[in-house]
CSV table of C-alpha atoms in Angstrom, one decimal:
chain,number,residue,atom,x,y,z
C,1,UNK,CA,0.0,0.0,0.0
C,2,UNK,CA,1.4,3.3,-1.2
C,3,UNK,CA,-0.8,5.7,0.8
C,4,UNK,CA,-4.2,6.1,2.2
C,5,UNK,CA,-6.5,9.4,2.2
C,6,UNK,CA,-10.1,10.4,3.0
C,7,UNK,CA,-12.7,13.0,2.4
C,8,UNK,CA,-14.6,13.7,5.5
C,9,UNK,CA,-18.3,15.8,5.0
C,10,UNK,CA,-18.9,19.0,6.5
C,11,UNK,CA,-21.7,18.3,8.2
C,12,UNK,CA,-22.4,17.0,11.8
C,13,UNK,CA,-25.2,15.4,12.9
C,14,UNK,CA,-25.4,15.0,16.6
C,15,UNK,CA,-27.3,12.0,18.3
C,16,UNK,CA,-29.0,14.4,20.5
C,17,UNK,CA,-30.4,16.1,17.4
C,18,UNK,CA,-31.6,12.9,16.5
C,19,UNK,CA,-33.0,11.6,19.4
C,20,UNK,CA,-34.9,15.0,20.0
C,21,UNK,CA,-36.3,14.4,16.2
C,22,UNK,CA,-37.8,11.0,17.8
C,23,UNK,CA,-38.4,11.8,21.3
C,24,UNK,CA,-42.0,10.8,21.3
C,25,UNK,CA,-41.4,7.6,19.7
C,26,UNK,CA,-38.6,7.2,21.8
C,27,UNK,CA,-40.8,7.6,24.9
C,28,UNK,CA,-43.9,5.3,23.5
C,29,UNK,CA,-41.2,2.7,23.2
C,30,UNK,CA,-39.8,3.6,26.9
C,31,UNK,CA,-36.6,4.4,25.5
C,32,UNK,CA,-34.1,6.6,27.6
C,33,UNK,CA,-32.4,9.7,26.3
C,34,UNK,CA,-28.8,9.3,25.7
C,35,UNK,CA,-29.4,5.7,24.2
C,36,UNK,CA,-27.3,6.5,21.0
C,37,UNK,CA,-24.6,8.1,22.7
C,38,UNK,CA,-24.5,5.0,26.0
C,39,UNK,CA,-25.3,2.3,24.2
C,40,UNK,CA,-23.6,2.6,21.1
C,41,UNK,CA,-20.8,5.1,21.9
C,42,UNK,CA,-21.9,7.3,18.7
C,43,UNK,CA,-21.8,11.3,19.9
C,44,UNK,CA,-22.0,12.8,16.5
C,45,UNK,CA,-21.9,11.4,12.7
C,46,UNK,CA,-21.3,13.2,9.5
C,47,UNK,CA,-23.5,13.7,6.6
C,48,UNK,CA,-22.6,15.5,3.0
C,49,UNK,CA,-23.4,19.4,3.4
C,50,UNK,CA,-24.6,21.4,0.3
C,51,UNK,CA,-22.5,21.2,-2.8
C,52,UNK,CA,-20.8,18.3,-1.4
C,53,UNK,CA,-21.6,14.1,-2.6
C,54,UNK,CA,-20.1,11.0,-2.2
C,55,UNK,CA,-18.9,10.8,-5.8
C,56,UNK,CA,-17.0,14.0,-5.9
C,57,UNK,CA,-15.7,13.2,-2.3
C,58,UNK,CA,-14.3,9.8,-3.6
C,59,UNK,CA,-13.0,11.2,-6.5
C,60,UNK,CA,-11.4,13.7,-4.2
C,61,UNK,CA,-10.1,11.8,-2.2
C,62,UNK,CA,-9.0,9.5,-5.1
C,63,UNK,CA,-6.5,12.1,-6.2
C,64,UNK,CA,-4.6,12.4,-3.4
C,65,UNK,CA,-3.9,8.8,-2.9
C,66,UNK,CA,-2.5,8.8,-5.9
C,67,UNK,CA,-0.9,12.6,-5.4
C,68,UNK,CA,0.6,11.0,-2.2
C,69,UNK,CA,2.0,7.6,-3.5
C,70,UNK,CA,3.4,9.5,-6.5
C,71,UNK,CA,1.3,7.5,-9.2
C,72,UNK,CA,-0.3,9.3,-11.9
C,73,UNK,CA,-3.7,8.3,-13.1
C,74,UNK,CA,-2.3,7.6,-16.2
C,75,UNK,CA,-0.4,4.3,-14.3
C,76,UNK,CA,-3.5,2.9,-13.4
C,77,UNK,CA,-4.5,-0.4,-14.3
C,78,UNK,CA,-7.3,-1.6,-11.6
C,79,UNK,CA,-9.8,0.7,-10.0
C,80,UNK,CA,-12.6,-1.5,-7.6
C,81,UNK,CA,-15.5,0.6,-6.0
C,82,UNK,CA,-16.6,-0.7,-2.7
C,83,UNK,CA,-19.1,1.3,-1.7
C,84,UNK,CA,-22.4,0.1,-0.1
C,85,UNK,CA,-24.0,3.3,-0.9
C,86,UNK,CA,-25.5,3.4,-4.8
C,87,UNK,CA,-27.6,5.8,-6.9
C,88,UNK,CA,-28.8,2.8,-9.2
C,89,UNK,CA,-28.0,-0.4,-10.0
C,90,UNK,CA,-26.6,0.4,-12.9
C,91,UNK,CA,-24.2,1.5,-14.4
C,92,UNK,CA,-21.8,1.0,-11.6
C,93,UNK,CA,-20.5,3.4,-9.2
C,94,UNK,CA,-17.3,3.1,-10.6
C,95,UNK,CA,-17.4,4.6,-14.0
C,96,UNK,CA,-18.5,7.9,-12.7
C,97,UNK,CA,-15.2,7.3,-10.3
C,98,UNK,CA,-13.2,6.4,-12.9
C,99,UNK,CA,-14.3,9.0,-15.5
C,100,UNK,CA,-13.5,11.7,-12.8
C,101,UNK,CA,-10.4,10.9,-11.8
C,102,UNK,CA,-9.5,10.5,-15.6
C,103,UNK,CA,-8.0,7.4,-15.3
C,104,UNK,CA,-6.9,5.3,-18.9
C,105,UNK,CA,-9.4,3.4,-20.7
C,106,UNK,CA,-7.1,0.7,-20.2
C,107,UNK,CA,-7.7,0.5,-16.5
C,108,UNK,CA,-9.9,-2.0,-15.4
C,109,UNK,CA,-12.9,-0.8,-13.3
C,110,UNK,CA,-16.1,-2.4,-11.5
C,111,UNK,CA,-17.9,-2.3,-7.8
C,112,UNK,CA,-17.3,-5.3,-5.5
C,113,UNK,CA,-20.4,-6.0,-2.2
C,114,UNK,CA,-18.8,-7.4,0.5
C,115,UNK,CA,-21.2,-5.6,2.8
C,116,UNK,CA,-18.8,-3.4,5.5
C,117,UNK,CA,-15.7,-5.5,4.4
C,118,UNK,CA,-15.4,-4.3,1.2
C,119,UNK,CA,-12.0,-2.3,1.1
C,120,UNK,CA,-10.3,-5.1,2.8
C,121,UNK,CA,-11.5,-7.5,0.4
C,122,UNK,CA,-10.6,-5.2,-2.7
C,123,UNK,CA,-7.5,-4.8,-1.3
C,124,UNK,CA,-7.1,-8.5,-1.5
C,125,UNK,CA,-8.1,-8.6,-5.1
C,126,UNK,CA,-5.9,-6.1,-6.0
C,127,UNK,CA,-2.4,-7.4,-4.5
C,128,UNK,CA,-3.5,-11.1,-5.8
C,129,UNK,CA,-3.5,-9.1,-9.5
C,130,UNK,CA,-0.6,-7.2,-8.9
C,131,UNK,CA,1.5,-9.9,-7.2
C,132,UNK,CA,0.2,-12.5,-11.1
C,133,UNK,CA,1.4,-9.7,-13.3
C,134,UNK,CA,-2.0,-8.8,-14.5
C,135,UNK,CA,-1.5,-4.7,-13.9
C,136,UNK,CA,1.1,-2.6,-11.8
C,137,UNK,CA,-1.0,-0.1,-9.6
C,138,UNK,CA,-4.4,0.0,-8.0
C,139,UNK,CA,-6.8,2.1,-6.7
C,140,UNK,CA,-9.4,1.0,-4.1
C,141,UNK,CA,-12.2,3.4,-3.5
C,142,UNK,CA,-15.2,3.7,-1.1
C,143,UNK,CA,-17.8,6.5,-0.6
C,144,UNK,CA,-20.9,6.5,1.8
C,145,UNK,CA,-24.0,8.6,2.3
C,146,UNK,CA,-25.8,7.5,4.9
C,147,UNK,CA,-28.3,10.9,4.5
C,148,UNK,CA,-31.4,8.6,3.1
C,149,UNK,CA,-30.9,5.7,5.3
C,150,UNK,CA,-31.1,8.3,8.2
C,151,UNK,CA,-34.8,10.0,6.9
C,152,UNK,CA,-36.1,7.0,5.5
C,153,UNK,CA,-35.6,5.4,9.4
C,154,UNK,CA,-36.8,8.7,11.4
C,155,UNK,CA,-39.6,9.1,9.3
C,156,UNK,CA,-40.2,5.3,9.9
C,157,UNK,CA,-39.9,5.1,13.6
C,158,UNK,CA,-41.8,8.7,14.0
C,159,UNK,CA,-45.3,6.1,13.3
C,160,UNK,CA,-47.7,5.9,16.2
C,161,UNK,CA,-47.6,2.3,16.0
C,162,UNK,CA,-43.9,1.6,16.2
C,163,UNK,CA,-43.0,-0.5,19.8
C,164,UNK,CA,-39.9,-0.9,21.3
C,165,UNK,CA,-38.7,-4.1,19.1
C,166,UNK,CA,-39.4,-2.3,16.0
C,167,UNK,CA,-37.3,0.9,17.2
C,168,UNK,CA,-34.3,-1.2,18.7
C,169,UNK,CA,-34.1,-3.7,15.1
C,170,UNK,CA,-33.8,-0.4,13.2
C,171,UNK,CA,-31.6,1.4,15.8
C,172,UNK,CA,-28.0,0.7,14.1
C,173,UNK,CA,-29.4,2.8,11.4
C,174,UNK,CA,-29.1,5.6,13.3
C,175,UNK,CA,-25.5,5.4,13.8
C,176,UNK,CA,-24.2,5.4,10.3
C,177,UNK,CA,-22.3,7.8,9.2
C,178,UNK,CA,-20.8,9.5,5.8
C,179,UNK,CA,-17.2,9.9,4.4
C,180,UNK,CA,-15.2,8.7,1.4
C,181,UNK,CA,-11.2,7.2,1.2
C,182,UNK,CA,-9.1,6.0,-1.4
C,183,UNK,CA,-5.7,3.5,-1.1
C,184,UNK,CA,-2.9,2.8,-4.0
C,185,UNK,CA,-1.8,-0.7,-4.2
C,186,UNK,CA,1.3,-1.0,-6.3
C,187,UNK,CA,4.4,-3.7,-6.4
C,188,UNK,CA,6.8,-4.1,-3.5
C,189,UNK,CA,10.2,-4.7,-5.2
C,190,UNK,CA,9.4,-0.9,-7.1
C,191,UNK,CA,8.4,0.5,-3.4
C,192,UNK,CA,10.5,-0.7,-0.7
C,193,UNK,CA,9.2,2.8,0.8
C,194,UNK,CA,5.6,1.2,0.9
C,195,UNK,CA,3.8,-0.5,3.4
C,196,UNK,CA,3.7,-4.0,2.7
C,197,UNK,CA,0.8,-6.1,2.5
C,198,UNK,CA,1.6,-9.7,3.8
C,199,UNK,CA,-1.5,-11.4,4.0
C,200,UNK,CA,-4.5,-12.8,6.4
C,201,UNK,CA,-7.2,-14.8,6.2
C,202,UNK,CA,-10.9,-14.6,5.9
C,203,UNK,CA,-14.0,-16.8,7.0
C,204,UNK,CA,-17.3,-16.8,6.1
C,205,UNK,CA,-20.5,-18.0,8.8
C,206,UNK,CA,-23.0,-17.2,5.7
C,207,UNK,CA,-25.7,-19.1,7.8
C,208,UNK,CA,-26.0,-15.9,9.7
C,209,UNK,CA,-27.0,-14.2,6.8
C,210,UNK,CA,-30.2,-12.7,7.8
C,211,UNK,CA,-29.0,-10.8,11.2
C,212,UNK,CA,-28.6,-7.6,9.2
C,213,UNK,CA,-30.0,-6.9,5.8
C,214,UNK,CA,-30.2,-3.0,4.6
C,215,UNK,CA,-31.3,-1.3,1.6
C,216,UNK,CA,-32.0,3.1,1.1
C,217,UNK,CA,-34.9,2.1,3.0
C,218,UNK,CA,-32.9,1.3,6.1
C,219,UNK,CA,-31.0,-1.6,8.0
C,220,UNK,CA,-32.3,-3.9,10.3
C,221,UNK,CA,-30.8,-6.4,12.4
C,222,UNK,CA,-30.7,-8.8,14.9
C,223,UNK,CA,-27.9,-6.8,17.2
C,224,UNK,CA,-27.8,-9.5,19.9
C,225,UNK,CA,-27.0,-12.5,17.3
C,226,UNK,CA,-25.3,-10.1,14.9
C,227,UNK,CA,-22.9,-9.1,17.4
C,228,UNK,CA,-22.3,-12.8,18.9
C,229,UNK,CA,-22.2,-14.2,15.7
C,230,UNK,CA,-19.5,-11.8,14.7
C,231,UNK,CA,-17.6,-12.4,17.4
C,232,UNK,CA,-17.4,-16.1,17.3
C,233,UNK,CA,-16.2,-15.8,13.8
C,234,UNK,CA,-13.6,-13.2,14.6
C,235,UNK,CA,-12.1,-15.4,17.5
C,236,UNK,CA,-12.7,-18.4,15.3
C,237,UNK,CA,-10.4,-16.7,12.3
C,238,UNK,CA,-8.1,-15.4,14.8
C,239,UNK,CA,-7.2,-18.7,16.6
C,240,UNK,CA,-7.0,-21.2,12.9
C,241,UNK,CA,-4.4,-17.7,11.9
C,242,UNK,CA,-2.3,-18.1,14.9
C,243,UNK,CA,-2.1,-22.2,14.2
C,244,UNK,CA,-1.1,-21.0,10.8
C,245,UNK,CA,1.7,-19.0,11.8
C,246,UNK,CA,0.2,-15.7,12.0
C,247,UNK,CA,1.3,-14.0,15.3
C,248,UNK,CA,-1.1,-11.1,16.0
C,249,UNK,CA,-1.0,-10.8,19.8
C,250,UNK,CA,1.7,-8.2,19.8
C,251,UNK,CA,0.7,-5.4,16.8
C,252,UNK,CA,1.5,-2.0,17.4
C,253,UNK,CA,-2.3,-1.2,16.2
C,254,UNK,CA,-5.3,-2.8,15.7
C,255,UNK,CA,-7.5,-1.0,12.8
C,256,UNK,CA,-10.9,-2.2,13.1
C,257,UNK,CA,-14.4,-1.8,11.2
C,258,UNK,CA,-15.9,1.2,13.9
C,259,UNK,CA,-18.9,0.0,14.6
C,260,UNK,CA,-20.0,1.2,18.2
C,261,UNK,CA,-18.6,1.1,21.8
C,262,UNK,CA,-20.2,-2.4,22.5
C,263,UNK,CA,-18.7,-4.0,19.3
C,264,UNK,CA,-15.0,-2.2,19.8
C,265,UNK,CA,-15.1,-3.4,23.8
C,266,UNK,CA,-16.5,-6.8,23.1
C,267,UNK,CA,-13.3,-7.4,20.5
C,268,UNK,CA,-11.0,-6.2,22.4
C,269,UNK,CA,-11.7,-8.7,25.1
C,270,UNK,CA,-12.6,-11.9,23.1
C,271,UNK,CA,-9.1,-11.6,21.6
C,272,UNK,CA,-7.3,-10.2,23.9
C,273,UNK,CA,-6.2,-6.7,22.3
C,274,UNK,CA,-4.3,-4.2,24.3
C,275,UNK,CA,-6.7,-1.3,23.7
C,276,UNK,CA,-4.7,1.2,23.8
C,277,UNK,CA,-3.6,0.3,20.3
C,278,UNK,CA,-7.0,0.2,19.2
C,279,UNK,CA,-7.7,3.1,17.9
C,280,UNK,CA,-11.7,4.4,17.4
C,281,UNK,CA,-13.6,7.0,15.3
C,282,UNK,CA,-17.3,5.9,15.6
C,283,UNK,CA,-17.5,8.4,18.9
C,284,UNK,CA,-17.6,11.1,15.8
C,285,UNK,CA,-18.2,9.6,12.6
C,286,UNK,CA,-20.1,7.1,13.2
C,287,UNK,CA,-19.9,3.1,11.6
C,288,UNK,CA,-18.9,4.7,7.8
C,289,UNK,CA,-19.4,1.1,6.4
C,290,UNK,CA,-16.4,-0.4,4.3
C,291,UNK,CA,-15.1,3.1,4.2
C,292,UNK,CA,-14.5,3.1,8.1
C,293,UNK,CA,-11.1,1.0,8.3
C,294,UNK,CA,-9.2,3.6,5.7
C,295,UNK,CA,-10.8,6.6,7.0
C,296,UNK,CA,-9.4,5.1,10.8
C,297,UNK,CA,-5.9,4.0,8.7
C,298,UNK,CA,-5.8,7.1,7.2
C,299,UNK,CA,-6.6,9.1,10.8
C,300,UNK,CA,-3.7,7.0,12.1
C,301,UNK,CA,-0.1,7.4,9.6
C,302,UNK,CA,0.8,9.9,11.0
C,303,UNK,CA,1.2,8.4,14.6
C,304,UNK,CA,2.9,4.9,12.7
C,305,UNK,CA,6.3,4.4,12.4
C,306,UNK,CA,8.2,2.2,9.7
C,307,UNK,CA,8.4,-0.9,10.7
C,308,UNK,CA,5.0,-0.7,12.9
C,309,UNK,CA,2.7,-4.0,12.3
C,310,UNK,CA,-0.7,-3.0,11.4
C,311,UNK,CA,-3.8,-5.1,11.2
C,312,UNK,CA,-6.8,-4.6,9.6
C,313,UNK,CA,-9.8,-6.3,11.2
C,314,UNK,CA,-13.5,-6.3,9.5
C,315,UNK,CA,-17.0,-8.0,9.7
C,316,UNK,CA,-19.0,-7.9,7.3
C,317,UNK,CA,-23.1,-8.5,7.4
C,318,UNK,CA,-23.6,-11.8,5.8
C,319,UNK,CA,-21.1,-12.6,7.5
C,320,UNK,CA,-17.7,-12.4,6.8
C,321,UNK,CA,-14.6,-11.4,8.4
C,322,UNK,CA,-11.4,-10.6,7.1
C,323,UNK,CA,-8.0,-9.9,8.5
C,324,UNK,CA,-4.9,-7.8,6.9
C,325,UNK,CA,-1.8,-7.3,7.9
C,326,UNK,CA,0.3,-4.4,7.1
C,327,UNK,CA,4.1,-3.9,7.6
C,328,UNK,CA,4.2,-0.1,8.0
């Protein structure tokens, strides 16, 4: 990996402004203020202000991965989209990505769904083609609006007949956030100045793939089994990596899909993290979907040293869970 950037929106949405918006379905359902900010850890979250969008921010934020890593578009031969977030099903998101950063019509470009795993699992496709030959540089690319999810929920949970089950299942919509990142992926022997990708593993429990299903219409899930099921895989992937070599006890930070307080604590103790190298950015941005671990990477380089060892850690609804690890 070359470098790492992100485009952050302008504006904040606070979960008090939110929970005043639904304070009388909050009290029908006998829910207590401060629930967002308790339970899930989530002060504020961001949202695209006027004359802002996720495609320009990607695109944006596009140019100065590549500014940074010293690639011009012109070098490009891969560009994946992993955004969740999508106008229309088609074309994909990633023409209108790569027809703003005016990358070649030689480089390859299409969206990958790997729900809130996606950049880690683009990242993956991108060093496997490197690493065969197939092209030299690549650009991975996520940008989320969460804006719709968020009205299509309030205006949802603002109905007289909504109970406390119905508010709770819908609840992690209300602490998604917005923001956009970009990496370049390029060959090692050209970059000894990079930081290395070495590998991971990944696991899938797809049998759980009806604890969290979302659309523009909102997300719902199961958060009890959701967050167990998660878990189990995690620890499950961590201990077959540590019979396979893979010695992640002692990283000098832990990167990890930001997803709440109760999802960051509950990892750090099932595997043992030191949290002090974990570090978070759902207090004020929110769970940004696939576009969380960069835009926490990206927070974080300039606290890293070389040498550092840097994992990547992500669930994704379905589920999946991948780890990465870096050699800063």
């Amino acid at each position: 990996m070359l470098s790492v950037a992100s485009t952050l929106p302008s504006a904040v949405v606070t979960s008090v402004e939110i929970e005043e918006g639904l304070a009388a379905a909050m009290k029908r359902a006998r829910l207590p203020k401060g629930i967002l900010r308790r339970v899930a850890g989530v002060v504020e979250r961001r949202h695209w202000g006027p004359g802002e969008n996720s495609d320009d921010a990607t695109v944006s934020a596009g140019r100065r991965a590549l500014a940074e890593a010293g690639i011009s578009p012109s070098q490009i031969g891969l560009m994946i989209n992993t955004s969740v977030t999508r106008q229309h099903l088609e074309p994909s998101v990633a023409v209108r990505i790569h027809d703003g950063l005016g990358l070649p019509s030689s480089a390859i470009n299409f969206d990958i769904a790997n729900a809130c795993l996606g950049f880690v699992t683009g990242m993956t496709m991108a060093a496997a083609m490197i690493q065969s030959g197939q092209i030299e540089y690549a650009l991975i690319v996520n940008g989320e609006d969460a804006s719709e999810v968020h009205a299509n929920t309030i205006e949802r949970l603002s109905g007289s007949t909504i109970d406390r089950d119905d508010f709770m299942s819908e609840f992690a919509s209300l602490t998604l956030g917005s923001g956009a990142a970009a990496a370049v992926i390029g060959p090692a022997d050209r970059h000894p100045e990079g930081h290395r990708i070495l590998g991971g593993v990944t696991r899938a429990a797809t049998e759980f793939n009806h604890l969290c299903v979302g659309s523009v219409d909102g997300m719902f899930t199961d958060a009890r089994a959701l967050l167990k099921g998660g878990l189990d895989l995690v620890v499950s992937a961590w201990k077959e990596a540590a019979g396979d070599s893979w010695r992640w006890s002692k990283m000098d930070r832990y990167i990890t899909h930001q997803v709440s307080s109760i999802h960051t604590d509950s990892m750090v103790k099932a595997a043992s993290l030191d949290r002090s190298r974990v570090p978070v950015t759902y207090p004020y941005l929110g769970n940004v979907g696939p576009a969380s671990i960069p835009i926490t990477l990206a927070d974080q380089q300039s606290t890293l040293n070389k040498g550092d060892r840097v994992l990547l850690m992500g669930v994704g609804s379905g589920l999946n869970t991948g780890l990465m690890e870096l050699a800063w």
